[in-house]
Coordinates of C-alpha atoms in Angstrom, one line a residue:
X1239 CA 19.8 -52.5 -172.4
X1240 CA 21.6 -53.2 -169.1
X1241 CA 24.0 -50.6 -168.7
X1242 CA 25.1 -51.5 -165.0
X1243 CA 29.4 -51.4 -164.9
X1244 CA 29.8 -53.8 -162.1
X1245 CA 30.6 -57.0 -163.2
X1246 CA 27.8 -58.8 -161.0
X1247 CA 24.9 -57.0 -163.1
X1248 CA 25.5 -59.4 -165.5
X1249 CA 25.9 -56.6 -168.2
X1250 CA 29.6 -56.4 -168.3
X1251 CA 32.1 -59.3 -170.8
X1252 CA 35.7 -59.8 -170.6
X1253 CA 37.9 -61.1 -173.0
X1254 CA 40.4 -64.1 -171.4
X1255 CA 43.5 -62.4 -172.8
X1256 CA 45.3 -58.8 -172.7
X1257 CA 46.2 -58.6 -176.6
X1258 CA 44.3 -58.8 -180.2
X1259 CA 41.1 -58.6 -178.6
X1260 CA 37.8 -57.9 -180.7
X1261 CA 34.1 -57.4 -180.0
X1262 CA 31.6 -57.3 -183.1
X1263 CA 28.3 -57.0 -184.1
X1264 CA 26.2 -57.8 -187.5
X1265 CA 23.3 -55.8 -188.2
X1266 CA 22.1 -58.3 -190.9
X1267 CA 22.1 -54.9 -194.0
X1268 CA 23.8 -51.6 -194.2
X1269 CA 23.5 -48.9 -191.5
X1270 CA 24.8 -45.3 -191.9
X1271 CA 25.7 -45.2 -188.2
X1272 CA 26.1 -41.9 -186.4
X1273 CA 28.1 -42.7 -183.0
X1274 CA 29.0 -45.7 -181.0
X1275 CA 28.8 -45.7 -177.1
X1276 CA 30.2 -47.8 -175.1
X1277 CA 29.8 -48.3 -171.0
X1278 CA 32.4 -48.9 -169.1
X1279 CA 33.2 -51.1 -165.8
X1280 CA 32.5 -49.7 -162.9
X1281 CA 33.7 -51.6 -160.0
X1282 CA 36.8 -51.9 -161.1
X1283 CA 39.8 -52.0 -164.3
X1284 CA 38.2 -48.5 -165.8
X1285 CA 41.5 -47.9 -167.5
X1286 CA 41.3 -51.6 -169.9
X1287 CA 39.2 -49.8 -172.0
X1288 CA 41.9 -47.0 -172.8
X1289 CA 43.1 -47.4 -176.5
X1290 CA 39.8 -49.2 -177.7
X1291 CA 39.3 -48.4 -181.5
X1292 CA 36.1 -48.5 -182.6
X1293 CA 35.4 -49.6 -186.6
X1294 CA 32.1 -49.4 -188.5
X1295 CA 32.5 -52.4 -191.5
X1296 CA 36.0 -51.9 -191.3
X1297 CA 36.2 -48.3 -191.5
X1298 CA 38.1 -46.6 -188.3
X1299 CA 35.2 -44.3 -186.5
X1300 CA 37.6 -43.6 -183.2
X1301 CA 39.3 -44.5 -180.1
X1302 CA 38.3 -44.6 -176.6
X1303 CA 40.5 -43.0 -174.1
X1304 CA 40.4 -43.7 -170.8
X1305 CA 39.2 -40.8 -168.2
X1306 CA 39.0 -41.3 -164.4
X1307 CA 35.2 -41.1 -163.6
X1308 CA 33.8 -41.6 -166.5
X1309 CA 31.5 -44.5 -167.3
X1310 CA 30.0 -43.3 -170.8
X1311 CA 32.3 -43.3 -174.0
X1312 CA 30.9 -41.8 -177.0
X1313 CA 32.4 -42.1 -180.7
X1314 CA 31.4 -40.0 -183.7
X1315 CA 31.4 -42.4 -186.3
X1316 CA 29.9 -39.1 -189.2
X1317 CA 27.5 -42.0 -190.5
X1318 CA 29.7 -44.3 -191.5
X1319 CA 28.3 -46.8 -194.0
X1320 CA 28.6 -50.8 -192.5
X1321 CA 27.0 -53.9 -191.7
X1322 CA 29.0 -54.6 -188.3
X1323 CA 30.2 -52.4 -185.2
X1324 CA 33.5 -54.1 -184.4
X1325 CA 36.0 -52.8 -181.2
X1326 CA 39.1 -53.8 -181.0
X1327 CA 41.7 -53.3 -178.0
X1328 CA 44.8 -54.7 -179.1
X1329 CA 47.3 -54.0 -175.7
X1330 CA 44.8 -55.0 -172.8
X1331 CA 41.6 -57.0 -171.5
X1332 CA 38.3 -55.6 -173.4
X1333 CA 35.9 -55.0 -170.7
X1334 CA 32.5 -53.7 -172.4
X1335 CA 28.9 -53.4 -170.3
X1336 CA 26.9 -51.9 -173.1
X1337 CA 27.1 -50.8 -176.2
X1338 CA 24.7 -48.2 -178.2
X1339 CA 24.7 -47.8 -182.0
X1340 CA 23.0 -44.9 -183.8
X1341 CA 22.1 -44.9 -187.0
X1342 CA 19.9 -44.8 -190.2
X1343 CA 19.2 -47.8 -192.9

């Protein structure tokens, strides 16, 4: 995928609001997923992605916190059993330029 973090790429999304916010995706069947990673924005508001959780069909795999630098945000979701990846960021803008599942059917 298109992993580039400045908003011009035409990789990175925005929500229109800064609460209840929500990203998902259906795999269509069950997945036993291993981690979830997430690129950030680069060129500029890094720190909206602070407090992201990150849920695998509804089960709580993690939460993203926000370091200075970093572009790359990995969650161990220990092969979680689901049919959607959903990331919700309930206090701020969701700002997302890829995201990466791994897992097994």
């Amino acid at each position: 995928g298109n992993t580039d973090g400045n908003y011009g790429g035409n990789s990175c999304t925005h929500t229109q609001s800064n609460t209840n916010n929500w990203w998902r995706v259906y795999f269509g069947s069950d997945y036993a997923v291993s981690k979830v990673v997430v690129y950030n924005r680069q060129d500029c508001c890094q720190e909206r992605i602070d407090g992201a959780m990150v849920y695998i069909g509804g089960e709580y795999c993690g939460t993203i916190r926000y370091s200075q630098g970093r572009v790359i945000y990995s969650i161990d979701c220990n092969k979680a059993i689901g049919g959607d990846v959903t990331i919700r960021q309930q206090y701020n803008f969701l700002t997302l330029c890829e995201v990466k599942v791994y897992g097994k059917k």
